[in-house]
Coordinates of C-alpha atoms in Angstrom, one line a residue:
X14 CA -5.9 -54.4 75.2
X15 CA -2.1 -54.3 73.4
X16 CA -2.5 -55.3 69.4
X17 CA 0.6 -57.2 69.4
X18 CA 0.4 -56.0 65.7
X19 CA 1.4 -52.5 66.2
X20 CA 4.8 -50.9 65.7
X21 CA 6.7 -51.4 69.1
X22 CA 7.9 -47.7 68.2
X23 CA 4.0 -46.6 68.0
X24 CA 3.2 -48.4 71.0
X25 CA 5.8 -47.0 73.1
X26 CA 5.1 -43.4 72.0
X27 CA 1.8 -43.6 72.8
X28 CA 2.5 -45.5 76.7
X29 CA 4.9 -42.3 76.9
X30 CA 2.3 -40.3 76.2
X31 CA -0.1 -41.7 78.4
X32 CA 2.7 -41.7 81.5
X33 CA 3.7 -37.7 80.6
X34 CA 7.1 -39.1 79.5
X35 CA 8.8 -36.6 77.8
X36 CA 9.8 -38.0 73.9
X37 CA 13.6 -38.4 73.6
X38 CA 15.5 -35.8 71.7
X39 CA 18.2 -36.4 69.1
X40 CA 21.0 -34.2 69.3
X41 CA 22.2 -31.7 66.2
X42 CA 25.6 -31.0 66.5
X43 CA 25.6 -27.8 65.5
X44 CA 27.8 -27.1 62.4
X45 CA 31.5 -25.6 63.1
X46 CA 32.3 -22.7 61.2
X47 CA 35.7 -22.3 59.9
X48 CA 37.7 -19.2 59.9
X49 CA 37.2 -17.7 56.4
X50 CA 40.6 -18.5 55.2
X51 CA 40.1 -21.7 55.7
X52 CA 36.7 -21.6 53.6
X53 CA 37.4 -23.3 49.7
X54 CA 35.1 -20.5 48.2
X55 CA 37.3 -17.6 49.5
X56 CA 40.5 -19.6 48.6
X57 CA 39.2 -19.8 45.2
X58 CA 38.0 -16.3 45.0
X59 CA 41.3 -14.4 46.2
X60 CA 42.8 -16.9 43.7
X61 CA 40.5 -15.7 40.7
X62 CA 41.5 -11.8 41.6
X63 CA 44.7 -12.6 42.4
X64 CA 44.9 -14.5 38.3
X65 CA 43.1 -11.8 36.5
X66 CA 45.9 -9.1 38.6
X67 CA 48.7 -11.2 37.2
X68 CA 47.7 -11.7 33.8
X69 CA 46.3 -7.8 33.5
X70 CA 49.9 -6.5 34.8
X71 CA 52.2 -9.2 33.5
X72 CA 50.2 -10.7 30.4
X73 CA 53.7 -12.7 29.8
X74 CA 53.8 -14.1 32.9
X75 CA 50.1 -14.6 33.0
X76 CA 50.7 -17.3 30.3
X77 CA 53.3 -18.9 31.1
X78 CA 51.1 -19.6 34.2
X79 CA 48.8 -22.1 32.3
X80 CA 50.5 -25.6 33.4
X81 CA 48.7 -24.6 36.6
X82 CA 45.1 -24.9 35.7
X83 CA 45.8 -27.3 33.1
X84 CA 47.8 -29.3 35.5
X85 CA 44.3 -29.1 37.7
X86 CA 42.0 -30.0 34.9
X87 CA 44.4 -33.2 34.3
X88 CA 44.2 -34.1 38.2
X89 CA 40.5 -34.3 37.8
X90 CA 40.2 -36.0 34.7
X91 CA 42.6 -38.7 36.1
X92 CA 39.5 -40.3 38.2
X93 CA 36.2 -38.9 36.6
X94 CA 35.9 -41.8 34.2
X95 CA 36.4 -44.4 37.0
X96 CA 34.2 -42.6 39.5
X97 CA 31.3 -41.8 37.1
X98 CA 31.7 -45.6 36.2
X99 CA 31.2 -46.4 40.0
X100 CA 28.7 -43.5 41.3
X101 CA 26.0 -45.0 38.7
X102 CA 26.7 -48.6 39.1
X103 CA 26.4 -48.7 42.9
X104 CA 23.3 -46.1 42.2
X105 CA 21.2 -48.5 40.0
X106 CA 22.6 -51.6 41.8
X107 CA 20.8 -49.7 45.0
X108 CA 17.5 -48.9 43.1
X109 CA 17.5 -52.5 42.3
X110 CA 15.2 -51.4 38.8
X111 CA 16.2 -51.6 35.4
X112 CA 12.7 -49.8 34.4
X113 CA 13.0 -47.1 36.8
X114 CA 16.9 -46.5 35.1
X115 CA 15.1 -46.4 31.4
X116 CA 12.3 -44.1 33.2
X117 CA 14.9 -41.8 34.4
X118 CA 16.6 -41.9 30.9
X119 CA 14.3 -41.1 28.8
X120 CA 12.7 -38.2 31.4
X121 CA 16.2 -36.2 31.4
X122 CA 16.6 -37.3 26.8
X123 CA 12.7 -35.4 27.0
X124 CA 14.4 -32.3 29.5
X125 CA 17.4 -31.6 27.7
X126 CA 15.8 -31.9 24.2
X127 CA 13.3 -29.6 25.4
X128 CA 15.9 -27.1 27.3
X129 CA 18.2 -27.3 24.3
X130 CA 15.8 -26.7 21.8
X131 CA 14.4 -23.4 23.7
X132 CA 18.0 -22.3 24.4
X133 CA 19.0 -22.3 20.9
X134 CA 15.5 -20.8 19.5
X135 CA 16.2 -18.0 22.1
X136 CA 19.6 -17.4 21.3
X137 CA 18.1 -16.6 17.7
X138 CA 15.7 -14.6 18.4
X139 CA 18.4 -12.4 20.8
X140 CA 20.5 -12.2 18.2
X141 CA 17.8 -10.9 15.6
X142 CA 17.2 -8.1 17.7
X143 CA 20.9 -7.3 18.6
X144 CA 22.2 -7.7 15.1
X145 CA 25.8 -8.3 17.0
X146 CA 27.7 -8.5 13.7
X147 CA 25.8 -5.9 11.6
X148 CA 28.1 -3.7 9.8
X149 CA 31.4 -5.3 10.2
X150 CA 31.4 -5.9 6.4
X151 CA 34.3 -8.6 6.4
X152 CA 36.1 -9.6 2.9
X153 CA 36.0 -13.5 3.1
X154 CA 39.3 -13.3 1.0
X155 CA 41.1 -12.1 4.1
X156 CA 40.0 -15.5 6.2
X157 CA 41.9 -18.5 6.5
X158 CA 41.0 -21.9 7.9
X159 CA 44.5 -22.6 9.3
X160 CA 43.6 -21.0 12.5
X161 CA 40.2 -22.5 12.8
X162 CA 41.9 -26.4 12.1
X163 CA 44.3 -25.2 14.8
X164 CA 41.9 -25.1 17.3
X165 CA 40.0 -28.3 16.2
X166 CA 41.3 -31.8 17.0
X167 CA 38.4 -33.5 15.7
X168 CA 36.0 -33.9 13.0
X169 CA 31.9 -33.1 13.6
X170 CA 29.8 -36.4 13.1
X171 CA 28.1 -36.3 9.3
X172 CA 24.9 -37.1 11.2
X173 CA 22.8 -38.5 14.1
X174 CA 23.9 -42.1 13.4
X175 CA 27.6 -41.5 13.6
X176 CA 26.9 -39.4 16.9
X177 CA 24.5 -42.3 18.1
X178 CA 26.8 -45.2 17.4
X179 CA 29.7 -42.8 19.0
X180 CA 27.9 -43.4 22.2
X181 CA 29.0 -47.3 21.8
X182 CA 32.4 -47.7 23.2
X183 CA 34.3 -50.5 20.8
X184 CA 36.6 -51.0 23.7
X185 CA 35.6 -50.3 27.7
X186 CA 39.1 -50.0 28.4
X187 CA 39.5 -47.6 25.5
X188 CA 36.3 -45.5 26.7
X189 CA 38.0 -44.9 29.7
X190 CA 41.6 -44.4 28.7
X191 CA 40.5 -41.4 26.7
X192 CA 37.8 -40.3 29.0
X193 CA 34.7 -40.4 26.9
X194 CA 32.4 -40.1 29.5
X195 CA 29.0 -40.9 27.6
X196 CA 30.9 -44.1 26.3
X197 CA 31.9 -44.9 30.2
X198 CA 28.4 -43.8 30.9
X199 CA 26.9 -46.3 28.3
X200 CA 28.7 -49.0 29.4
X201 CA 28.0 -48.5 33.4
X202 CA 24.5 -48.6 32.6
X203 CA 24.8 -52.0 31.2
X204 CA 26.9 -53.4 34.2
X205 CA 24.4 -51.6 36.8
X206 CA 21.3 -53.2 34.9
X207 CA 23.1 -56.9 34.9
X208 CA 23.8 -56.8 38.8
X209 CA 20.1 -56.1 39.3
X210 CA 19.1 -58.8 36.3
X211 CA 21.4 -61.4 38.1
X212 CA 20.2 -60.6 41.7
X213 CA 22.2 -57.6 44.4
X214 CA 22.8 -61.3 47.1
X215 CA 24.8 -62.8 44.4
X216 CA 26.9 -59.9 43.6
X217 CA 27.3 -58.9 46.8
X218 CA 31.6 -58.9 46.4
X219 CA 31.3 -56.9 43.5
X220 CA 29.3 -54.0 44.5
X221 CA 31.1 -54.5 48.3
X222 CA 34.2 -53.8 46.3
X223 CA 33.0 -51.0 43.9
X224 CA 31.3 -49.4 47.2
X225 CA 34.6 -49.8 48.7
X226 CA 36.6 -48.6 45.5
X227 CA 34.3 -45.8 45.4
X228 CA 35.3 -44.0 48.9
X229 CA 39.1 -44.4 47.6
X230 CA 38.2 -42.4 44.9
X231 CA 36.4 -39.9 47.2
X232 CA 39.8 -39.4 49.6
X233 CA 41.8 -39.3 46.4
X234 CA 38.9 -36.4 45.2
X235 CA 39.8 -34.4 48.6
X236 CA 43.2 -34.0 47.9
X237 CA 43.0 -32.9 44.3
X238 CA 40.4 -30.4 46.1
X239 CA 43.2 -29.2 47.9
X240 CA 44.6 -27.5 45.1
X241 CA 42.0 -26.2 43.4
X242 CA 42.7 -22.2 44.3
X243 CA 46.3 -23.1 42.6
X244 CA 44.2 -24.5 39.5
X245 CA 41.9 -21.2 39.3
X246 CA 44.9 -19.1 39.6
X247 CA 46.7 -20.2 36.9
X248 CA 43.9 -20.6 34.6
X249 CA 42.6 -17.0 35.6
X250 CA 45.9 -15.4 34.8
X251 CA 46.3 -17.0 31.2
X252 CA 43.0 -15.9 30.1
X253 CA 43.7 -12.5 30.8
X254 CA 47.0 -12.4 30.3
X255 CA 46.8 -14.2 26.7
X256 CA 43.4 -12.5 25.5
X257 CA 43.2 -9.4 27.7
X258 CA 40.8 -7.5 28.7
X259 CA 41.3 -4.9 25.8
X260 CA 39.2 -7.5 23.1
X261 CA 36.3 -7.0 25.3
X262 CA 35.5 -3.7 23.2
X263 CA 36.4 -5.0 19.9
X264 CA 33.1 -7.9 20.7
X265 CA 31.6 -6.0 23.1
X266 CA 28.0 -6.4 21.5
X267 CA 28.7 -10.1 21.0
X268 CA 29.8 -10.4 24.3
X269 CA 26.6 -7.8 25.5
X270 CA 24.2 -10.3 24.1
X271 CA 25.8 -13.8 24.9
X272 CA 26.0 -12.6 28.9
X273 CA 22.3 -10.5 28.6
X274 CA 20.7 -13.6 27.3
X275 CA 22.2 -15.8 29.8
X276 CA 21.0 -14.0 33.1
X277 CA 17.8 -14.2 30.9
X278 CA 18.2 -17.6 30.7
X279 CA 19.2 -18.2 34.5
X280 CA 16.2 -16.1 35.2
X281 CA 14.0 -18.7 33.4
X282 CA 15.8 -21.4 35.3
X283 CA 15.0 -19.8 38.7
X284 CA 11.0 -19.9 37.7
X285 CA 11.6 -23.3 36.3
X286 CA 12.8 -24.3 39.6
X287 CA 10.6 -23.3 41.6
X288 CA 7.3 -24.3 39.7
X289 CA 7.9 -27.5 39.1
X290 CA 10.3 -29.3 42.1
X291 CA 9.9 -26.4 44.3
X292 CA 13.7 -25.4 44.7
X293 CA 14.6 -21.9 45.9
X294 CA 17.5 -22.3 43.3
X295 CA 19.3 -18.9 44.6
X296 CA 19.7 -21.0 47.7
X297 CA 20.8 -24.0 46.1
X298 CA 23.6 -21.4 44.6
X299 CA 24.4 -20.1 47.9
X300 CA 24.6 -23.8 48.9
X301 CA 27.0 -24.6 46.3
X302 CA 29.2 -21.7 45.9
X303 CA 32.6 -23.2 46.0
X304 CA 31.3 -25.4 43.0
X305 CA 30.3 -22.3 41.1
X306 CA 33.3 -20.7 41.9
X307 CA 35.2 -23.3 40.9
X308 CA 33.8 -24.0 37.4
X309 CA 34.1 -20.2 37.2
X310 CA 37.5 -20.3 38.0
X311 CA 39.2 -23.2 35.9
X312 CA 36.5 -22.0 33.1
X313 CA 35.4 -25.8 32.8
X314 CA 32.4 -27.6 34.7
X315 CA 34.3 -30.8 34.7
X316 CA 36.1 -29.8 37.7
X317 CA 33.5 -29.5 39.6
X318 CA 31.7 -32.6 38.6
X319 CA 31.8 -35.0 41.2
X320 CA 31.6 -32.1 43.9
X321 CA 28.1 -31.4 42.6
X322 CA 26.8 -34.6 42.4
X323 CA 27.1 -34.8 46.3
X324 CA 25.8 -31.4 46.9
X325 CA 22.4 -32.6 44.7
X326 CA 22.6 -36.2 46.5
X327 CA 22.2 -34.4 49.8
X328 CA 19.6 -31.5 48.4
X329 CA 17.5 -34.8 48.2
X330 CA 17.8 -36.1 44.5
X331 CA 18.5 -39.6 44.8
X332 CA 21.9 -41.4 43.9
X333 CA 20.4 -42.9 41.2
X334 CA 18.9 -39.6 39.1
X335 CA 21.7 -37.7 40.0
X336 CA 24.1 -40.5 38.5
X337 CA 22.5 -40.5 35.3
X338 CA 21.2 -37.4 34.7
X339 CA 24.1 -35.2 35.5
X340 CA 27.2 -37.2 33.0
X341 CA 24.5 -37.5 30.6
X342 CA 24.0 -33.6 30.8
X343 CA 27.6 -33.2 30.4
X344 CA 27.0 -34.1 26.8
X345 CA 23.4 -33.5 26.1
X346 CA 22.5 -30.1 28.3
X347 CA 24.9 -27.7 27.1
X348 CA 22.4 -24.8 27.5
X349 CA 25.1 -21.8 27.9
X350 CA 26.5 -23.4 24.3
X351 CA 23.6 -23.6 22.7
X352 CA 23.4 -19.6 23.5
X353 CA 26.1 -19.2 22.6
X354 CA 26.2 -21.5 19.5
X355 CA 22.9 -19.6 17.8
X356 CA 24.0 -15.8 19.0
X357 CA 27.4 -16.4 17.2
X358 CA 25.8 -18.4 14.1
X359 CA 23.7 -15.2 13.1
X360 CA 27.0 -13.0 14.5
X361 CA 29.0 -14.5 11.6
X362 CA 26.4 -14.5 9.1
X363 CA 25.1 -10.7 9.9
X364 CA 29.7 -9.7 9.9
X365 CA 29.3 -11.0 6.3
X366 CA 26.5 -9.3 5.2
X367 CA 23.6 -12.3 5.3
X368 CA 20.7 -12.0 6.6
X369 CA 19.4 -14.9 6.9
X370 CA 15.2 -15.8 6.4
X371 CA 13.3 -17.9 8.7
X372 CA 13.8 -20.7 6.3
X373 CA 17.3 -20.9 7.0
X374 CA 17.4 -20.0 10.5
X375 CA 15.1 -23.0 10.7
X376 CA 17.6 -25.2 9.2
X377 CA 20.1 -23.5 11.2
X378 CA 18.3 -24.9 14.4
X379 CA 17.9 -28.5 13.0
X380 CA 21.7 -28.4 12.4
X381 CA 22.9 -26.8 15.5
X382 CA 20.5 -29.5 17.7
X383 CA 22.9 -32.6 16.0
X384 CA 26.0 -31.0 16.2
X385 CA 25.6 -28.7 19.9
X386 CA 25.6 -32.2 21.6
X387 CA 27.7 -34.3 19.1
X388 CA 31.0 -32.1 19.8
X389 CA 30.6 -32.0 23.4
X390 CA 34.1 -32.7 25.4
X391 CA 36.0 -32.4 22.3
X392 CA 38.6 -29.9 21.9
X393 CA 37.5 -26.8 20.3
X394 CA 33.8 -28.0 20.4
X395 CA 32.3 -24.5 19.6
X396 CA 33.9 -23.7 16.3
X397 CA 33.4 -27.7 15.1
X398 CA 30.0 -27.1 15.7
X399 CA 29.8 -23.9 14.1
X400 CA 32.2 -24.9 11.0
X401 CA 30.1 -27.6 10.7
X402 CA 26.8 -25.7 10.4
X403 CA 28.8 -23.1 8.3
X404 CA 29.2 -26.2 5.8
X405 CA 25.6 -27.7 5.6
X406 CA 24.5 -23.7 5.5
X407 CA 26.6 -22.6 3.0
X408 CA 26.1 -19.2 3.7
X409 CA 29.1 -18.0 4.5
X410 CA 32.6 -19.4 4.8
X411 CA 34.1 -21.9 7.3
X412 CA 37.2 -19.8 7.6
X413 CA 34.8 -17.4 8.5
X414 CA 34.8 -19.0 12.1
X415 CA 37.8 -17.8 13.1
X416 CA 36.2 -14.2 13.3
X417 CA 35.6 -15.7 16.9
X418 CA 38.7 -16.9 18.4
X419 CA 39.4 -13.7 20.1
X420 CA 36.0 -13.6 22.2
X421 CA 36.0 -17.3 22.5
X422 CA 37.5 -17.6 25.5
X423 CA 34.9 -14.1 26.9
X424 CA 32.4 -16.7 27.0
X425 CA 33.8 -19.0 29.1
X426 CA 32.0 -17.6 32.4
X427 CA 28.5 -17.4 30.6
X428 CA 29.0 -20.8 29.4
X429 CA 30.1 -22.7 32.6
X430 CA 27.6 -20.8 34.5
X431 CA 24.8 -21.8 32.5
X432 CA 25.5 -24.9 31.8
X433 CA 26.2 -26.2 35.1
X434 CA 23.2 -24.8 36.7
X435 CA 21.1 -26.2 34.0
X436 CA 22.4 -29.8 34.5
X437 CA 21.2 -28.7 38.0
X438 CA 17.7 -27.4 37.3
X439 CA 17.6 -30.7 35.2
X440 CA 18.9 -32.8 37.8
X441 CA 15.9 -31.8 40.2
X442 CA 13.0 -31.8 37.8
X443 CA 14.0 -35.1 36.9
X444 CA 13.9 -36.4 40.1
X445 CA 11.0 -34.8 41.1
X446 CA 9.3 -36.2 37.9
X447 CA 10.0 -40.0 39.0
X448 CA 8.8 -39.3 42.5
X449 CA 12.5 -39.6 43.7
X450 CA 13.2 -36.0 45.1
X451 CA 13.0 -35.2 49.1
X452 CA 12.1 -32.1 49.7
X453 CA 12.7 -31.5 53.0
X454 CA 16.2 -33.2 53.0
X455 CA 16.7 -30.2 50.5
X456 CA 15.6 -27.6 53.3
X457 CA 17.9 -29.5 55.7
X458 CA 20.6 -28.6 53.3
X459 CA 20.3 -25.4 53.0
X460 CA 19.8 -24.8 56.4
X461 CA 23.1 -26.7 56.8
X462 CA 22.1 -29.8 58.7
X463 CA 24.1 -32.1 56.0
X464 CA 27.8 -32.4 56.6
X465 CA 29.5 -29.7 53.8
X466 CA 32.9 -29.7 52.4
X467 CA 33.2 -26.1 54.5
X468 CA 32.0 -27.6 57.6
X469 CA 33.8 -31.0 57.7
X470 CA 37.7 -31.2 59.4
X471 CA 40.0 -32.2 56.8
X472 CA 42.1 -34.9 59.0
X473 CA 38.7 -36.0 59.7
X474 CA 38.1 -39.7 58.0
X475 CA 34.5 -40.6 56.5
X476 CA 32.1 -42.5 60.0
X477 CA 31.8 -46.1 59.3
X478 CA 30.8 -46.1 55.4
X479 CA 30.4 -50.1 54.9
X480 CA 27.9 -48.6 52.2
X481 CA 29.8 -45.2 51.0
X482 CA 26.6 -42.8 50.6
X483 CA 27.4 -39.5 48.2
X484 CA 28.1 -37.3 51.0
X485 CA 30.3 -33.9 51.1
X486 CA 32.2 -35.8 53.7
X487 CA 33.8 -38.3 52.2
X488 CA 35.8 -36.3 50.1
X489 CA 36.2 -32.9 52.2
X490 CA 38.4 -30.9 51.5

């Protein structure tokens, strides 16, 4: 006897079953490899040697080079406010929770607190064992601030209710216009909440157009892509070419401790990983290599941001987690700062002779938690921070800062590196922690059943996206 209430699907397995039929097969295209030229991670990698040749030969011409990477940084910056606005909006509007959206808030607030706190408290204890700065006996007469205020374009927050009420944009168009991305952030959660309050039927224009809107942005993502080996070039070559690679020995124990402490770091990440959401994060590195190499490249992780939002979307984090938790760790998972932040706070105080108790490299902490995440995307962000702990501290002088402007810029690569692959990490525990994380789609992706920028033809137009999903393909490059 037939149950008419069984799953046609079931019933006609089980009838093929019965009748030897064999079960229809789907097709898998097999993925097209492109020549290697062709490939965005070895464009950007001949572009990186190619830079740091330049600027090691021809410092001069090495910076003069900079318009090039800055020029890149711009091109992206030019939609990242817009398309963060949109990726989350059509993300909760999907979910169709508000709770779910607070859930997921307040589970990556408890991650990056937690990674932040343990990054900094590390740092400290790295630097207590390297004594990085010991015996540089510097004369704070010889210091002045002018080069410090140079470099800084902003002032630190005075405490966690400025930062807090920072968040708030007074104006959404102003948010965007300047590109304050946990303002833009802020307010798209408020718009993606009110289309769910008000019902997805009823605002079915508006997220048609923002879903529409949002695949414009994704073509107008490829072709910035396009020139992204120029970008890494010309930001490769001014580094070298206006630091060199001769103020490597002058830091080199600074340097020695910031980098050993981050593949320390990354090391904890890795076990992290796989613990908890079960990622084999080597090949989620492998996966995303032009990403890395990127952010490597242009020495910022903003470039890259959109990029690896698709490449955690299809390693099975859903739209929704990935759109919050990776702008929001932008701003408050920083962990290659914080490193570098605490390593460089006891560098400065050891160069002047302090050695500071655990008293005050408890306060230190306290500090550096408030202002690590208060200056993030503000110009010159490490050495507001660090004046501004210098200050509450008092231990030794804010001019005192500028001690680091020559291996500032040395830390770029640990920095990027760790931070990006933290927000990452993050992104997948998170997801994982609110039952949102697909395992198995993240298998597919490594073994390279998801469509990649690599494998995708760039004439090649996004298939019938009525609903544009956060796939490498809409925006190859």
């Amino acid at each position: 006897m037939c149950d008419s209430s069984r799953d046609p699907a079931v019933a006609l397995a089980q009838i093929g079953a019965l009748l030897k039929i064999p079960a229809p097969t789907v097709a898998v295209n097999p993925a097209v490899k492109k020549p290697l030229y062709k490939s965005l991670f070895f464009q950007i990698l001949v572009a990186v040697v190619l830079g740091i040749a330049i600027g090691y030969l021809w410092p001069s011409v090495g910076s003069a080079l900079r318009p090039l990477g800055d020029g890149f940084i711009q091109l992206i910056k030019m939609i990242i406010a817009p398309l963060i606005f949109l990726v989350i909006v059509t993300g909760i509007s999907a979910v169709g929770d508000v709770k779910s959206v607070g859930r997921v808030g307040v589970k990556a607030l408890i991650y990056f607190t937690a990674a932040t706190l343990f990054a900094l408290a590390f740092g400290l204890v790295v630097a207590n064992i390297v004594q990085p700065g010991a015996g540089l006996n510097i004369d704070p007469a010889s210091l002045s601030e002018d080069a410090v205020n140079a470099k800084t374009t902003a002032a630190p927050p005075k405490d966690a209710g400025q930062f807090l009420l920072g968040i708030i944009p007074t104006s959404v168009v102003g948010a965007f216009a300047s590109n304050t991305l946990l303002q833009v952030l802020c307010f798209a959660v408020f718009f993606g909440a009110a289309i769910v309050v008000v019902g997805r039927e009823k605002c079915k224009p508006v997220i048609d157009l923002m879903e529409t809107t949002l695949e414009l942005f994704f073509k107008i993502m490829s072709w910035v892509m396009r020139v992204a080996p120029v970008g890494a070039f010309g930001a490769m070559a001014f580094i070298i070419g206006q630091y060199g690679l001769s103020s490597l020995s002058t830091y080199a124990l600074l340097v020695a401790a910031c980098y050993g402490s981050a593949l320390v770091f990354i090391g904890l990440l890795f076990v992290v990983a796989w613990v908890y959401p079960r990622v084999p994060l080597w090949q989620f590195i492998k996966y995303s290599r032009e990403e890395f190499m990127l952010a490597l490249g242009t020495a910022s992780t903003e470039s890259v941001l959109p990029r690896i939002m698709t490449k955690l979307t299809n390693a099975g984090c859903s739209r929704a987690t990935t759109g919050l938790v990776v702008p929001t760790g932008y701003s408050f998972n920083l962990d290659g700062a914080a490193l570098y932040l605490s390593i460089s706070l006891l560098f400065l105080a050891q160069a002047f002779g302090h050695n500071l108790d655990l008293g005050q490299q408890l306060a230190a902490l306290g500090i550096l938690m408030l202002t690590s995440k208060g200056m993030a995307g503000v110009p010159g962000s490490a050495f507001l921070a660090l004046s501004a702990t210098a200050g509450a501290l008092g231990i030794f002088p804010v001019a005192g800062v500028a001690l680091l402007l020559g291996a500032d810029r040395l830390m770029d690569s640990m920095r990027v590196v760790v931070n990006l692959l933290g927000n990452c990490v993050a992104t997948f525990v998170v997801s994982k922690w609110e039952g949102q994380f697909d395992r198995e789609a993240m298998l597919a992706a490594f073994r390279g059943e998801d469509s990649t920028p690599e494998d995708t033809d760039p004439a090649a137009e996004p298939s019938a996206l009525k609903t544009p999903q956060l796939t490498s393909d809409t925006y190859s490059a």
